[in-house]
Coordinates of C-alpha atoms and ligand atoms in Angstrom, one line a residue:
M1 CA -0.3 0.0 0.0
K2 CA 0.9 3.2 -1.0
I3 CA 2.1 5.7 1.9
S4 CA 0.0 8.3 2.6
T5 CA 1.2 9.9 5.7
V6 CA 4.6 9.9 7.9
L7 CA 4.7 10.5 11.4
F8 CA 8.0 11.7 13.2
D9 CA 8.8 11.5 16.6
W10 CA 10.4 15.0 17.7
D11 CA 13.0 15.1 20.4
N12 CA 16.5 13.9 19.0
T13 CA 14.5 13.4 15.7
L14 CA 13.8 16.3 14.1
V15 CA 15.4 18.0 16.8
N16 CA 18.7 17.8 18.5
T17 CA 17.2 18.0 21.8
N18 CA 20.0 17.3 23.7
E19 CA 22.3 19.8 22.7
F20 CA 19.3 22.5 23.1
K21 CA 19.0 21.4 26.7
E22 CA 23.0 22.2 27.4
L23 CA 22.3 25.3 25.9
S24 CA 19.1 25.8 28.2
K25 CA 21.1 24.8 31.0
R26 CA 24.3 27.2 30.7
A27 CA 21.8 30.1 30.0
V28 CA 19.9 29.3 33.0
I29 CA 23.1 29.1 35.0
I30 CA 24.5 32.1 34.1
G31 CA 21.3 34.1 34.7
M32 CA 21.2 32.8 38.0
Q33 CA 24.8 33.2 38.7
S34 CA 24.2 37.0 37.6
E35 CA 21.1 38.0 39.5
A36 CA 22.4 36.7 42.4
T37 CA 25.7 38.4 41.8
E38 CA 24.5 41.7 40.9
K39 CA 21.5 42.1 43.4
F40 CA 22.2 40.4 46.4
R41 CA 26.3 40.0 46.4
I42 CA 25.9 36.3 47.0
K43 CA 28.6 33.9 44.7
L44 CA 26.3 30.7 43.4
S45 CA 28.9 27.6 42.0
R46 CA 28.5 27.2 38.8
K47 CA 29.3 23.3 39.5
V48 CA 27.0 23.3 42.4
L49 CA 24.0 25.1 40.0
E50 CA 24.6 22.5 37.3
E51 CA 24.7 19.2 39.9
T52 CA 21.9 20.0 41.1
M53 CA 19.6 20.9 38.4
D54 CA 21.2 17.3 37.0
K55 CA 20.2 15.2 40.3
I56 CA 16.5 17.2 40.3
R57 CA 16.1 16.6 36.6
K58 CA 17.0 12.7 36.8
E59 CA 14.8 12.2 39.8
K60 CA 11.8 14.1 38.5
G61 CA 12.0 13.6 34.7
S62 CA 12.4 16.1 32.3
N63 CA 9.0 17.8 32.2
Y64 CA 9.5 18.5 36.1
G65 CA 7.7 22.2 36.0
K66 CA 9.8 23.2 38.8
L67 CA 13.1 22.6 38.3
I68 CA 14.6 25.9 38.7
D69 CA 12.9 27.2 41.6
E70 CA 13.6 23.9 43.3
T71 CA 17.2 24.1 42.4
A72 CA 17.7 28.1 43.7
L73 CA 16.1 27.0 47.0
I74 CA 18.3 24.0 47.2
V75 CA 21.6 26.0 46.6
C76 CA 20.3 29.5 48.5
R77 CA 19.6 27.0 51.3
N78 CA 22.8 25.0 51.6
L79 CA 24.4 28.8 51.4
G80 CA 22.2 29.4 54.5
I81 CA 20.1 31.8 52.3
N82 CA 16.4 31.6 53.4
D83 CA 15.1 34.9 52.0
Q84 CA 12.6 33.6 49.7
L85 CA 12.3 37.0 48.1
K86 CA 15.8 36.6 47.4
I87 CA 15.5 32.6 46.3
D88 CA 12.5 33.8 43.6
R89 CA 14.6 36.7 42.4
I90 CA 17.1 34.2 41.6
A91 CA 15.0 31.4 40.1
T92 CA 12.9 33.9 38.3
A93 CA 16.4 35.1 36.1
G94 CA 17.0 31.6 35.6
I95 CA 13.5 30.6 34.1
S96 CA 13.6 34.2 31.9
A97 CA 17.2 32.8 30.9
H98 CA 15.8 29.7 29.5
H99 CA 13.0 31.7 27.9
K100 CA 15.2 33.8 26.1
T101 CA 17.2 30.5 24.7
K102 CA 13.7 29.6 22.7
Y103 CA 14.6 32.3 19.9
A104 CA 17.8 29.7 19.0
Y105 CA 15.4 26.8 19.1
F106 CA 15.4 26.2 15.6
A107 CA 19.2 26.2 15.1
Y108 CA 18.6 23.0 16.8
L109 CA 16.8 21.4 13.7
Y110 CA 19.2 18.5 12.1
N111 CA 20.3 20.0 8.8
E112 CA 18.5 17.9 6.5
V113 CA 14.7 18.3 8.1
I114 CA 13.6 20.8 5.8
E115 CA 14.6 19.3 2.8
T116 CA 13.1 16.4 3.8
L117 CA 9.9 17.7 5.0
T118 CA 9.5 20.1 1.7
A119 CA 9.9 16.7 -0.7
L120 CA 7.5 14.9 1.1
K121 CA 5.1 17.7 1.6
S122 CA 5.4 18.5 -2.0
N123 CA 4.7 15.2 -3.3
G124 CA 1.2 15.2 -1.5
I125 CA 2.6 13.2 1.7
T126 CA 0.7 14.3 4.8
I127 CA 3.4 15.2 7.9
G128 CA 2.8 14.2 11.4
I129 CA 4.5 14.6 14.9
A130 CA 3.9 11.6 17.1
T131 CA 5.9 13.2 20.5
A132 CA 5.7 11.8 24.2
G133 CA 4.9 14.6 26.3
M134 CA 3.1 17.9 27.7
T135 CA 0.7 19.0 25.1
H136 CA 1.2 22.7 25.4
K137 CA 5.3 22.2 25.8
Q138 CA 5.6 19.7 22.5
I139 CA 3.2 22.1 20.5
D140 CA 4.9 24.9 21.4
K141 CA 8.6 23.7 20.4
I142 CA 7.0 23.1 16.8
N143 CA 6.1 27.3 16.9
W144 CA 9.7 27.9 17.9
A145 CA 11.1 25.6 15.5
N146 CA 9.2 27.8 13.0
L147 CA 7.7 23.9 11.2
N148 CA 4.2 25.2 11.6
R149 CA 4.0 25.3 7.9
L150 CA 5.0 22.0 7.1
I151 CA 3.6 19.8 9.7
D152 CA -0.2 19.1 8.9
E153 CA -0.9 17.3 12.5
I154 CA 0.1 17.0 15.9
F155 CA -0.1 13.8 18.2
V156 CA 0.9 14.3 21.8
T157 CA 0.6 11.6 23.9
E158 CA -1.0 13.9 26.4
Q159 CA -3.8 14.5 24.5
Y160 CA -4.3 10.8 23.9
V161 CA -4.3 10.1 27.4
N162 CA -6.8 13.3 28.9
E163 CA -9.0 11.8 25.9
N164 CA -9.0 8.8 27.0
K165 CA -9.4 9.2 30.4
M166 CA -6.3 6.8 31.0
Q167 CA -3.8 6.9 34.0
H168 CA -0.6 5.7 32.1
S169 CA 2.6 7.7 32.0
I170 CA 2.6 10.4 29.3
E171 CA 6.2 9.3 28.5
I172 CA 5.5 6.4 26.9
K173 CA 3.9 5.6 23.6
T174 CA 1.8 2.6 23.3
K175 CA 0.5 0.2 20.3
E176 CA -3.3 2.2 21.0
Y177 CA -1.9 5.6 21.0
F178 CA -0.7 4.9 17.2
L179 CA -3.6 3.2 16.3
W180 CA -5.8 6.4 17.7
I181 CA -3.5 8.5 15.6
A182 CA -4.5 6.1 12.7
S183 CA -8.4 6.6 13.6
K184 CA -7.9 10.3 14.2
L185 CA -6.4 10.8 10.9
N186 CA -9.0 8.3 9.4
K187 CA -6.2 6.3 7.6
D188 CA -5.5 2.3 7.5
V189 CA -2.6 2.2 9.6
K190 CA -0.5 0.2 6.5
E191 CA -0.5 3.5 4.7
I192 CA 1.1 5.1 7.8
M193 CA 4.5 5.4 8.4
M194 CA 6.2 6.2 11.6
V195 CA 10.0 7.7 12.0
G196 CA 12.0 7.8 15.1
D197 CA 15.1 7.6 16.9
S198 CA 13.7 5.4 20.0
Y199 CA 13.5 1.7 19.3
S200 CA 11.1 0.9 22.4
N201 CA 9.4 4.4 22.1
D202 CA 8.9 4.8 18.3
I203 CA 8.9 1.5 16.5
E204 CA 7.9 -1.1 18.8
P205 CA 5.0 0.3 19.4
S206 CA 3.8 1.6 15.7
K207 CA 5.3 -1.7 14.3
D208 CA 2.7 -3.5 16.7
A209 CA -0.4 -1.4 15.7
G210 CA 0.6 -2.1 11.7
M211 CA 2.4 0.8 10.7
I212 CA 5.7 0.6 8.4
T213 CA 8.5 1.4 10.7
V214 CA 12.0 3.4 10.0
H215 CA 14.3 3.4 13.1
L216 CA 16.6 6.3 12.9
N217 CA 20.1 6.3 14.2
R218 CA 22.5 8.8 13.7
K219 CA 25.7 7.0 15.0
C220 CA 25.9 4.5 11.6
N221 CA 26.5 0.8 11.8
T222 CA 23.0 -0.1 10.6
E223 CA 22.8 -3.8 10.6
E224 CA 24.2 -4.2 13.8
V225 CA 21.3 -2.6 15.8
K226 CA 18.8 -3.4 13.6
G227 CA 15.4 -4.5 15.9
P228 CA 13.0 -7.1 14.6
K229 CA 10.3 -4.6 14.4
A230 CA 12.1 -1.5 12.3
D231 CA 11.4 -2.1 8.6
F232 CA 14.0 0.3 7.9
M233 CA 17.1 1.7 9.5
V234 CA 18.6 5.2 8.6
E235 CA 21.0 7.1 9.1
E236 CA 19.6 11.0 8.5
L237 CA 15.9 11.5 7.4
T238 CA 16.6 12.2 3.6
Q239 CA 16.8 8.4 3.4
V240 CA 13.2 8.5 4.1
T241 CA 12.0 10.0 1.1
K242 CA 14.1 7.4 -0.8
I243 CA 12.3 4.6 0.8
I244 CA 9.4 6.4 -0.2
W245 CA 10.0 6.9 -3.7
N246 CA 10.7 2.9 -3.7
L247 CA 8.2 1.2 -2.0
Ligands
LIG301 MG1 13.1 11.0 20.3

């Protein structure tokens, strides 16, 4: 069956999320340090701030909403600073610094993204995003990446969980989530292709739903890591168009 829709995972598939997180972290740290020094003559250690942020993120996950507040609180209290007014000013400077990095978000798109999406779209293929996480946050990323015009549909796991009044984690994509996408698109699963960097979260569940799967592995050596549920293995995204034209 001809492919009519290509679904892409978002993080580390279209955008180099890991590198952007590093930029954001640097900005948050410098933002907090500057405020603490300029306003309150308090010296905050870069190393301590970074370690504290990493520790909280590890414990509470990447969607934890109080990461910067909690970092400021812990670091300040360890220095004997309990004045909430100071702690809040320092945390807010970090949050503000993070927001400023969003203007550079589009620069973290992988090289071949625009070329690939444009080629697919000009050949009449519907382009969707199948991404795990919080609805507003994930959709906002597409705006900051300036990809709105190229993307037709967005499916966030939180939307699926909410619509179906479910309890399970929004971090996990399931076979049922991909079947829900097919029903939303009103398309047969066999005409949908899913492309993603995570074998367990992108490839296995979409294959179980009956879709065609393309595992993106930018670190080469395709044959050795090709899992049984990946129909294709690619090192970069322009290969996706070649696969579709050859099907
Ligand atoms: Mg990913």
